Amino acid sequence: MKSNGSPHLTVAKLLIDARVSGPISELPDNCRPSNMSEVYAIHDAVAAELGPVLGWKVGAKNATAEPICAPLLEGTIYKSPARLDPQKFSMRGMESEIAFQFASDLPTRLKPYSKDEVLGAIDKAFPAIEVNETRFVNADELDVMTKLADNILNGALILGQPWSEWPSLVVADQLVEMYFDDKLLYSHKGGNNAVDIFRLIVWVANHMRKKGSGITAGQIITTGSWTGLHQAGKARKIVTNFPNIGDVTVKF
């Protein structure tokens, strides 16, 4: 990949190379993104080299905040129980999520998609674990925009068994549990900061519509953490359980 002097292409090349050669310490000062348009340009450039895009991660800080998203790239989605190479995952930030899969396309068009249209294109949901990972030596030292440019720290997404009764989901009433090496780490009812996770899916569909790519049948949308971010450290088995939905396991 040639950067041609473009800041977003320079960053994309550094991030792509880091996936092969090892983490980098920081971005050059003159290339750091300063807004979400620049972040998305970096995402697009990385995805153009490492795609196809299998879906999207999306989240929002609260019920009214503008969502943000990043592509789920080829080779990053696994079925539970999954085993990941510990040499390739150093950060191991664990988040419990619920993901959704589209059964039909939502192609680009001028008119925004309604909530009914978007949700009508979904046929199944999954309990999920997102494994957060960084292409940098120390993610804690990064500015926010650099973290977002690094695919919003997506490393892997582990999917449990499909759940067809997702239209009945009430986020505020849903219990979630996270276990490290069979010990309960976290248990909470509700907990997704976005509150209405279906709003996030509608936003992604219209974000992709405006970008000109649309949504393709089979793509996955994972809708943000219910548990916050917990680093696995030395734990070798991580389990998320959403009672009445299902569980999902990843091992290192």
XYZ file of C-alpha atoms in Angstrom:
252
model
C 0.000 0.000 0.000
C 1.416 3.401 -1.012
C 0.656 6.434 1.113
C 1.308 8.989 -1.652
C 1.856 11.608 1.037
C -1.763 11.443 2.204
C -2.060 11.519 6.029
C -4.919 9.004 6.213
C -3.154 6.612 3.833
C 0.071 6.976 5.836
C -1.773 6.028 9.026
C -3.559 3.154 7.297
C -0.251 1.739 6.061
C 1.266 1.966 9.547
C -1.719 0.162 11.068
C -1.732 -2.533 8.394
C 2.009 -3.119 8.762
C 1.641 -3.301 12.554
C -0.690 -6.287 12.189
C 2.198 -8.187 10.603
C 5.392 -6.676 11.974
C 4.282 -5.853 15.505
C 2.906 -2.862 17.393
C 4.059 0.696 16.840
C 4.645 3.323 19.521
C 2.703 6.252 18.061
C 1.619 8.041 14.909
C 3.603 10.880 13.347
C 2.353 14.227 14.658
C 1.385 15.434 11.190
C -0.773 12.349 10.521
C -2.888 12.039 13.646
C -6.614 12.262 12.900
C -8.460 15.149 14.496
C -12.082 14.312 13.665
C -14.338 11.397 12.769
C -14.213 12.116 9.030
C -10.463 11.503 9.133
C -10.961 8.421 11.316
C -13.443 6.950 8.841
C -11.078 7.682 5.939
C -8.422 5.621 7.749
C -10.931 2.805 8.357
C -11.848 2.787 4.671
C -8.212 2.620 3.574
C -7.424 -0.258 5.950
C -10.575 -2.130 4.883
C -9.680 -1.682 1.216
C -6.495 -3.662 1.877
C -7.709 -6.163 4.489
C -11.364 -6.645 3.519
C -13.920 -7.749 2.697
C -15.891 -6.054 5.442
C -17.923 -8.685 7.305
C -19.883 -6.200 9.361
C -19.558 -3.323 11.779
C -19.052 -2.578 15.442
C -21.085 0.373 16.657
C -21.564 2.125 19.957
C -22.613 5.357 21.620
C -21.672 6.971 24.928
C -25.278 7.461 25.957
C -28.862 7.387 24.725
C -28.570 10.558 22.634
C -24.899 10.668 21.584
C -23.908 10.329 17.940
C -22.884 6.697 17.369
C -19.492 5.738 15.954
C -18.574 2.593 14.043
C -15.683 0.582 12.649
C -15.531 -2.298 10.155
C -15.259 -5.943 11.181
C -12.580 -7.245 8.849
C -12.089 -10.663 7.304
C -10.539 -13.118 9.730
C -11.788 -11.359 12.867
C -15.138 -13.123 13.439
C -15.180 -16.527 15.173
C -17.773 -19.026 16.357
C -17.953 -19.971 20.033
C -16.154 -21.751 21.577
C -13.190 -19.965 20.000
C -9.496 -20.320 20.731
C -7.267 -17.336 19.966
C -3.484 -17.293 19.737
C -2.224 -15.534 22.896
C 0.831 -14.334 20.970
C -1.436 -12.251 18.737
C -3.556 -10.740 21.511
C -1.746 -8.771 24.189
C -4.387 -6.269 25.311
C -7.252 -8.779 25.646
C -9.926 -6.276 26.532
C -13.207 -8.153 26.915
C -16.670 -6.764 26.271
C -20.010 -8.587 26.387
C -22.254 -7.617 23.491
C -25.252 -8.634 21.411
C -24.697 -8.837 17.658
C -27.212 -8.978 14.817
C -27.059 -10.417 11.297
C -28.786 -9.063 8.218
C -30.746 -11.487 6.043
C -31.245 -9.059 3.176
C -29.435 -6.148 1.561
C -30.037 -2.511 2.398
C -28.524 -0.871 -0.685
C -27.489 2.734 -0.980
C -30.287 5.171 -1.836
C -31.236 8.805 -1.279
C -34.109 8.205 1.148
C -33.106 7.301 4.730
C -34.069 3.853 5.946
C -36.746 3.717 8.620
C -36.403 1.684 11.801
C -38.990 -0.799 10.516
C -37.078 -1.280 7.259
C -33.757 -1.848 8.997
C -35.031 -4.205 11.676
C -37.097 -6.023 9.062
C -33.879 -6.923 7.270
C -32.477 -8.716 10.354
C -33.136 -12.398 10.938
C -31.019 -13.365 13.940
C -28.990 -12.144 16.892
C -26.074 -13.645 18.828
C -24.550 -13.338 22.274
C -21.043 -12.069 21.614
C -17.675 -11.219 23.087
C -15.648 -8.488 21.476
C -11.927 -8.858 22.109
C -10.380 -5.401 22.092
C -6.836 -5.241 20.736
C -4.430 -2.509 19.714
C -1.867 -2.077 16.987
C 0.113 0.150 19.367
C 2.573 -0.656 22.139
C 0.403 0.961 24.815
C -3.180 1.916 24.045
C -3.490 3.761 27.365
C -1.047 6.398 26.109
C -2.990 7.140 22.918
C -5.242 10.104 22.280
C -8.895 9.302 21.657
C -8.846 9.860 17.892
C -5.855 7.552 17.432
C -7.672 4.800 19.338
C -10.710 5.299 17.150
C -8.566 5.209 14.007
C -7.157 1.863 15.185
C -10.458 0.251 14.198
C -11.875 1.378 17.554
C -9.583 -1.278 19.052
C -11.409 -4.207 17.463
C -9.387 -7.396 17.571
C -11.937 -10.196 17.291
C -15.641 -10.895 17.653
C -16.813 -14.238 19.034
C -20.403 -15.255 18.288
C -22.524 -17.715 20.249
C -25.503 -19.625 18.914
C -28.077 -17.631 16.916
C -31.098 -16.302 18.764
C -34.285 -15.822 16.751
C -36.423 -14.169 19.446
C -34.406 -10.942 19.450
C -37.467 -8.691 18.759
C -38.560 -9.445 22.342
C -35.331 -8.057 23.829
C -35.804 -5.412 26.529
C -32.350 -3.984 27.153
C -33.117 -2.590 30.615
C -34.385 -5.982 31.840
C -31.725 -8.227 30.306
C -29.163 -9.747 32.671
C -25.558 -10.207 31.554
C -22.778 -12.163 33.277
C -19.054 -12.327 32.545
C -16.766 -15.055 33.873
C -12.960 -15.244 33.904
C -11.677 -18.809 34.376
C -15.112 -19.892 35.654
C -15.231 -17.159 38.324
C -18.016 -14.579 38.114
C -16.448 -11.202 37.357
C -19.478 -9.103 36.477
C -23.259 -9.397 36.731
C -25.670 -6.618 35.870
C -29.135 -6.021 34.470
C -29.126 -3.734 31.446
C -25.862 -1.867 31.140
C -25.466 -0.871 27.503
C -24.657 2.852 27.532
C -26.547 3.398 24.281
C -29.772 2.224 26.007
C -31.589 1.645 22.689
C -29.244 -0.636 20.761
C -31.686 -0.793 17.843
C -31.078 2.923 17.282
C -27.428 2.020 16.672
C -28.301 -0.501 13.979
C -30.530 1.988 12.168
C -27.736 4.555 12.359
C -25.200 2.137 10.825
C -27.560 1.281 7.984
C -28.026 4.941 7.127
C -24.350 5.763 7.662
C -23.445 3.095 5.096
C -26.255 4.270 2.837
C -24.783 7.768 2.776
C -21.259 6.439 2.231
C -22.440 4.586 -0.856
C -21.769 1.028 0.284
C -25.027 0.061 1.956
C -25.506 -3.115 3.977
C -25.082 -6.581 2.487
C -26.974 -9.702 3.550
C -24.868 -11.723 5.964
C -23.101 -8.750 7.507
C -22.921 -8.590 11.303
C -23.570 -5.547 13.488
C -22.333 -5.746 17.081
C -23.893 -3.115 19.274
C -21.552 -2.145 22.094
C -20.597 -3.367 25.523
C -23.015 -4.331 28.280
C -20.205 -4.864 30.797
C -17.661 -2.149 30.156
C -14.126 -3.183 29.211
C -12.366 -5.811 31.337
C -8.819 -6.909 30.579
C -8.421 -10.667 30.791
C -4.814 -10.520 31.983
C -3.746 -14.068 32.833
C -7.258 -15.513 32.492
C -7.382 -18.200 29.826
C -11.136 -18.753 29.533
C -13.672 -15.957 29.205
C -17.417 -16.624 29.128
C -20.306 -14.232 28.640
C -23.817 -15.390 29.480
C -27.022 -13.592 28.583
C -29.720 -15.680 30.350
C -32.536 -16.693 27.973
C -30.351 -15.682 25.014
C -27.214 -17.808 25.247
C -23.555 -17.871 26.145
C -20.269 -17.435 24.313
C -16.740 -18.609 25.140
C -13.245 -17.608 24.089
C -10.009 -19.238 25.246
C -6.358 -18.256 24.934
